[in-house]
Amino acid sequence: MTRLKERLARMIAAAGPIGIADYMAACLFDPVDGYYTTREPFGAEGDFTTAPEISQMFGELVAVWCVGAWEALGRPAPFCLAEIGPGRGTLMQDMMRTIARLSPDMLRAAEVAMVEASPHLAAVQERTLADAPKRPSWLERPQDLPRLPLVVVANELFDAIPLRQYVMGSKIWHERMVGLDEAGDLAFVAGPGAPPPGAVPPGPAPAPGTVLEVAPARAAMMDVLCERIAADGGAGLFIDYGYTGPAYGDTLQALRRHEYDPVLANPGEADLTAHVDFGALAEAAHGHGLAARLLDQGEFLMRMGLAERASALGRNAPAERRERLQSEVDRLARPEAMGTLFKVLAVARPGAELPGFSSAD
Ligand code: SAH
């Protein structure tokens, strides 16, 4: 049993079942035993690999987008270049290197801010960016970002923000909770509580056992960022795996050493995430009068010049390097890899011409 599991079991025995959001928050962010607060989960040695850790080209092409967005916004100076949930700091490292090359003016105008909830990961990011062309500041919450035009990016942030689950019973919805079975082990149980009416997909009631996910904390994060963009100007790029809801389905998953792990098996020692409902994020953007446009990651990266960048890096390089670049392109962009499951949501005031996104997207 993990130490966090013992603590949760004791707490549930004393005070009753907890919601999935509280379980997720404890697993990921418990100050003593949480996954992001105590570990460095990324890469071949860790539990999962993210796009910036797969290839430097990912951050370079996100930077190409940011430069184009900053130009389209009228080159605001000063402005805030922010990343939310930066993991090891690799994406911002690749971005700053690229922005320094493509647009020194933009780099000069930027106040770079890293928003990170885990002090442990913030320290890792500081080490990664020790030699970066601009020194970022670190903030714990997006509310603390400076009031400036905002160019903000986040990769695999929203999948790590806790969500709630509801299960259809024989007639009514129940909230899915984490309780204890007869042996005292963690188990899913049905609690009182129904989903907010707007979250249920239209149509007849679904079959018993159907799961519905609702993520108020994700909408709240998006709300803060969109309020800033609406009020102070700017643009946001949010990359994650997910779908366009409302839709039914249980997408909560635990990953440990690159393998799926039962969700309740090893709290604090496995990454715990759920697919992102981009429909709900777009709705939050619309609530602030912003336009929200969605592309598959593969399509987005191709439009930003993935193929050209790979051949530029491979020019005059040994065959082995060229093969590695090709395999990185394949992982990031092919439909059977990350190309279509991962999606890119761009938000800005209506009428802003964001690179790669035509108004038809
Ligand atoms: N973007 C990185 C890491 C993704 S993992 C990459 O692509 O490799 C999720 C990251 O989001 C971690 O750094 C985690 O600590 C952070 N995070 C999760 N919830 C957060 C919140 N509410 N505020 C700020 N950071 C958060």
XYZ file of C-alpha atoms and ligand atoms in Angstrom:
387
model
C 0.000 0.000 0.000
C 1.320 3.462 -0.808
C 1.576 5.870 2.111
C -1.026 8.138 0.526
C -3.388 5.164 0.143
C -3.145 4.446 3.847
C -3.801 8.076 4.701
C -6.796 8.269 2.331
C -8.244 4.997 3.660
C -8.001 6.283 7.228
C -9.608 9.571 6.271
C -12.457 7.873 4.374
C -13.062 5.449 7.271
C -13.429 8.430 9.593
C -15.299 10.922 7.420
C -16.885 9.015 4.531
C -16.286 8.742 0.773
C -14.593 11.541 -1.176
C -15.331 12.775 -4.718
C -13.120 11.924 -7.692
C -11.881 15.522 -7.828
C -10.651 15.347 -4.227
C -9.061 11.963 -4.894
C -7.290 13.322 -7.987
C -6.164 16.462 -6.165
C -4.690 14.367 -3.331
C -2.947 11.957 -5.753
C -1.406 14.735 -7.834
C -0.831 17.597 -5.399
C -0.742 16.330 -1.813
C 2.154 18.359 -0.352
C 3.877 15.305 1.147
C 2.843 12.324 -0.997
C 1.470 13.830 -4.237
C 2.669 12.764 -7.639
C 3.635 16.170 -9.076
C 4.812 17.470 -5.708
C 7.343 14.695 -5.130
C 8.344 13.269 -8.507
C 9.714 14.079 -11.908
C 7.403 11.962 -13.953
C 8.403 12.777 -17.520
C 10.505 10.977 -20.096
C 11.764 7.471 -20.785
C 12.742 6.952 -17.115
C 9.471 8.325 -15.776
C 5.852 7.370 -16.258
C 4.899 9.186 -19.465
C 6.418 11.271 -22.258
C 4.961 14.555 -23.447
C 5.396 16.251 -26.832
C 8.095 18.741 -25.741
C 10.079 15.801 -24.312
C 9.716 13.877 -27.580
C 11.174 16.558 -29.823
C 12.653 20.059 -29.726
C 10.589 20.717 -32.877
C 7.387 20.837 -30.821
C 8.500 23.870 -28.785
C 10.028 25.476 -31.860
C 6.738 25.312 -33.740
C 4.730 26.536 -30.745
C 7.183 29.465 -30.721
C 6.513 30.086 -34.424
C 2.829 30.327 -33.508
C 3.535 32.721 -30.619
C 5.635 35.018 -32.811
C 2.857 35.115 -35.426
C 0.215 35.737 -32.755
C 2.265 38.570 -31.195
C 2.625 40.176 -34.648
C -1.099 39.763 -35.318
C -1.883 41.430 -31.979
C 0.083 44.504 -33.120
C 3.400 43.696 -31.354
C 2.298 44.777 -27.840
C 5.220 45.879 -25.628
C 5.487 45.058 -22.849
C 3.463 41.858 -22.857
C 3.414 38.675 -20.784
C 4.578 35.394 -22.312
C 3.218 32.739 -19.979
C 3.192 28.975 -19.727
C 0.845 27.160 -17.372
C 1.931 23.759 -16.008
C 5.420 23.700 -17.554
C 6.564 20.256 -16.293
C 10.346 20.174 -16.694
C 10.509 23.527 -18.489
C 11.555 22.003 -21.803
C 8.808 23.652 -23.869
C 9.677 27.159 -22.636
C 13.380 26.470 -23.166
C 12.789 25.518 -26.821
C 10.366 28.422 -27.252
C 12.690 31.097 -25.876
C 15.613 29.874 -27.988
C 13.421 30.059 -31.090
C 11.831 33.423 -30.282
C 15.325 34.888 -29.679
C 16.229 33.840 -33.215
C 12.989 34.708 -35.021
C 12.034 37.917 -33.247
C 14.507 39.584 -30.862
C 11.979 42.442 -30.584
C 9.395 40.053 -29.190
C 11.837 38.597 -26.694
C 12.764 42.111 -25.532
C 9.103 43.004 -25.040
C 8.299 39.804 -23.099
C 7.870 39.381 -19.368
C 8.121 35.591 -19.110
C 5.972 33.928 -16.454
C 5.759 30.275 -15.457
C 2.610 29.261 -13.576
C 3.296 26.034 -11.671
C 1.343 24.509 -8.810
C 4.139 22.150 -7.706
C 7.098 23.798 -5.914
C 9.141 20.691 -6.730
C 8.561 21.059 -10.487
C 9.092 24.844 -10.305
C 12.611 24.122 -8.976
C 13.217 21.671 -11.843
C 12.059 24.343 -14.327
C 14.399 26.907 -12.802
C 17.334 24.583 -13.402
C 16.266 23.911 -17.006
C 15.979 27.638 -17.719
C 19.101 28.749 -15.859
C 20.763 29.843 -19.132
C 17.638 30.973 -20.970
C 17.838 34.320 -22.830
C 15.293 35.811 -20.433
C 14.728 35.064 -16.763
C 11.129 34.041 -16.048
C 9.230 34.653 -12.839
C 7.372 31.787 -11.158
C 3.785 32.084 -9.974
C 1.510 29.575 -8.279
C -1.764 30.744 -9.792
C -2.803 32.321 -13.094
C -4.577 35.049 -11.083
C -1.106 36.366 -10.184
C -0.064 36.994 -13.813
C 0.790 40.664 -14.481
C -1.998 42.741 -16.062
C -0.494 42.938 -19.562
C -1.455 41.623 -22.993
C -1.043 37.878 -22.580
C 0.363 35.252 -24.933
C -0.201 32.026 -23.028
C 0.473 28.379 -23.827
C -0.195 25.136 -21.959
C 0.613 21.577 -22.977
C -1.039 18.688 -21.134
C -2.215 20.993 -18.355
C -5.978 20.513 -18.403
C -5.810 16.680 -18.369
C -4.115 16.968 -14.942
C -6.740 19.286 -13.426
C -9.213 17.296 -11.307
C -12.707 16.498 -12.537
C -15.896 14.987 -11.132
C -17.647 11.878 -12.380
C -21.310 10.908 -12.274
C -22.771 7.441 -12.910
C -26.274 6.731 -14.191
C -28.107 4.428 -11.773
C -31.284 2.515 -12.582
C -33.220 5.829 -12.679
C -31.136 8.747 -11.488
C -27.566 10.038 -11.554
C -25.182 9.472 -8.639
C -21.841 11.086 -8.026
C -19.003 8.584 -8.359
C -16.981 8.644 -5.143
C -14.013 6.858 -3.644
C -15.003 4.849 -0.554
C -13.893 1.590 1.046
C -14.855 -2.025 0.287
C -15.406 -4.653 2.995
C -11.699 -5.423 3.139
C -10.985 -1.741 3.786
C -9.460 -1.177 0.349
C -10.265 1.871 -1.809
C -13.321 1.221 -4.029
C -15.685 3.262 -6.209
C -19.050 3.887 -4.542
C -22.151 5.829 -5.525
C -22.864 8.983 -3.554
C -25.637 11.556 -3.592
C -25.298 14.396 -6.063
C -26.298 14.916 -9.689
C -24.529 16.633 -12.588
C -25.421 20.255 -13.388
C -28.235 20.179 -15.981
C -26.220 21.841 -18.795
C -23.533 19.140 -18.561
C -25.803 16.259 -19.580
C -25.776 15.586 -23.354
C -29.187 16.107 -24.968
C -31.292 13.031 -25.761
C -32.773 10.139 -23.799
C -31.276 9.065 -20.465
C -28.268 6.789 -21.019
C -28.002 3.139 -19.961
C -27.330 2.380 -16.275
C -23.603 2.447 -15.557
C -22.909 5.249 -18.057
C -20.335 7.748 -16.777
C -20.429 11.515 -17.269
C -17.431 13.742 -16.519
C -17.697 17.373 -15.429
C -14.661 19.548 -14.774
C -15.487 22.803 -12.958
C -11.834 23.382 -11.963
C -10.764 23.230 -15.614
C -13.442 25.720 -16.601
C -12.317 27.965 -13.727
C -8.674 27.908 -14.946
C -9.826 28.694 -18.500
C -12.072 31.471 -17.144
C -9.160 33.263 -15.476
C -7.017 33.134 -18.633
C -9.856 34.170 -20.949
C -10.875 37.050 -18.681
C -7.309 38.393 -19.036
C -7.213 37.950 -22.814
C -10.619 39.615 -23.191
C -9.677 42.565 -20.954
C -5.969 43.120 -21.742
C -5.627 41.563 -25.209
C -3.675 38.484 -26.153
C -4.014 34.919 -27.353
C -3.905 31.431 -25.871
C -2.845 28.039 -27.223
C -3.947 24.951 -25.287
C -2.772 21.512 -26.333
C -4.072 18.301 -24.834
C -5.728 14.989 -25.593
C -9.457 14.937 -25.632
C -12.745 15.300 -27.437
C -15.446 17.851 -28.146
C -18.269 17.311 -25.626
C -20.754 17.174 -24.069
C -20.348 13.401 -24.327
C -20.535 10.334 -22.070
C -17.561 8.177 -21.137
C -15.129 7.315 -18.353
C -11.695 8.607 -19.377
C -9.996 8.698 -15.967
C -6.695 6.837 -16.258
C -3.561 6.174 -14.255
C -0.176 5.716 -15.927
C 2.811 4.213 -14.170
C 6.093 3.469 -15.935
C 4.409 3.870 -19.338
C 1.694 1.279 -18.504
C -1.941 1.722 -17.488
C -2.469 1.158 -13.779
C -5.840 0.699 -12.021
C -6.993 4.184 -10.959
C -7.247 3.345 -7.230
C -4.217 1.044 -7.027
C -1.248 3.350 -6.322
C -2.338 6.853 -5.303
C 0.568 9.292 -5.418
C 2.774 6.914 -7.406
C 0.989 7.031 -10.751
C 0.019 9.905 -13.001
C -3.736 10.394 -12.945
C -5.427 12.211 -15.829
C -8.635 12.374 -17.822
C -9.398 13.411 -21.389
C -10.170 17.068 -21.914
C -13.585 18.239 -23.108
C -12.572 20.962 -25.562
C -16.255 21.861 -25.985
C -16.346 22.958 -22.330
C -13.113 24.974 -22.705
C -14.433 26.675 -25.857
C -17.621 27.508 -23.989
C -15.594 29.215 -21.254
C -13.833 31.274 -23.966
C -17.150 32.205 -25.601
C -18.392 33.325 -22.184
C -15.771 36.084 -22.348
C -16.631 37.030 -25.947
C -13.532 35.282 -27.336
C -13.314 33.157 -30.471
C -12.096 29.577 -29.951
C -10.787 27.422 -32.787
C -9.690 23.792 -32.678
C -7.254 21.787 -34.824
C -5.803 18.294 -34.554
C -2.203 18.456 -33.319
C -0.850 16.816 -36.499
C -2.576 19.348 -38.743
C -1.495 22.262 -36.531
C 2.169 21.199 -36.510
C 2.182 20.666 -40.284
C 0.701 24.139 -40.808
C 3.424 25.577 -38.548
C 6.088 23.908 -40.718
C 6.913 20.554 -39.065
C 8.049 18.865 -42.301
C 10.239 21.823 -43.303
C 11.763 22.098 -39.829
C 12.599 18.369 -39.787
C 14.354 18.586 -43.142
C 16.248 21.728 -42.115
C 17.513 19.987 -38.966
C 18.347 16.847 -40.970
C 20.257 18.625 -43.728
C 23.892 17.443 -43.754
C 23.154 15.320 -40.663
C 24.081 11.626 -40.391
C 21.433 9.106 -41.494
C 20.794 8.101 -37.896
C 19.868 11.680 -36.925
C 17.578 11.966 -39.952
C 15.818 8.736 -39.004
C 15.322 9.990 -35.455
C 13.826 13.238 -36.730
C 11.444 11.291 -38.958
C 10.331 9.143 -36.046
C 9.718 12.286 -33.957
C 7.601 13.739 -36.777
C 5.653 10.482 -36.921
C 5.016 10.387 -33.160
C 3.856 13.984 -32.988
C 1.783 14.144 -36.147
C 0.600 10.761 -37.439
C -3.057 9.974 -36.765
C -2.240 6.604 -35.163
C 0.217 8.297 -32.782
C -0.516 11.742 -31.229
C -1.722 13.433 -34.425
C -5.501 13.294 -33.964
C -6.104 12.349 -30.316
C -4.180 15.480 -29.320
C -5.848 18.745 -30.183
C -4.884 22.392 -30.205
C -7.340 25.058 -29.067
C -6.534 28.678 -29.955
C -8.393 31.569 -28.331
C -8.317 35.303 -28.999
C -10.680 38.181 -29.582
C -12.871 37.587 -32.654
C -11.178 38.774 -35.842
C -7.601 38.144 -34.642
C -5.716 36.313 -37.414
C -3.930 33.578 -35.490
C -1.241 31.682 -37.416
C -2.425 28.314 -38.726
C -6.056 28.907 -37.804
C -8.272 30.267 -40.552
C -11.707 31.445 -39.522
C -13.034 28.244 -41.134
C -11.367 25.988 -38.507
N 3.564 20.916 -19.912
C 4.482 19.885 -19.467
C 3.977 19.104 -18.261
C 2.628 18.470 -18.338
S 2.178 17.672 -16.807
C 4.834 18.969 -20.617
O 4.185 19.058 -21.650
O 5.771 18.186 -20.490
C 1.111 18.835 -16.026
C 1.797 20.034 -15.452
O 0.785 20.944 -14.997
C 2.702 19.788 -14.265
O 3.781 20.696 -14.336
C 1.761 20.122 -13.090
O 2.433 20.363 -11.902
C 1.049 21.325 -13.654
N -0.253 21.709 -13.072
C -1.331 20.916 -12.877
N -2.363 21.626 -12.372
C -1.949 22.892 -12.278
C -2.548 24.116 -11.820
N -3.806 24.155 -11.371
N -1.825 25.252 -11.864
C -0.547 25.238 -12.331
N 0.079 24.123 -12.752
C -0.596 22.962 -12.726
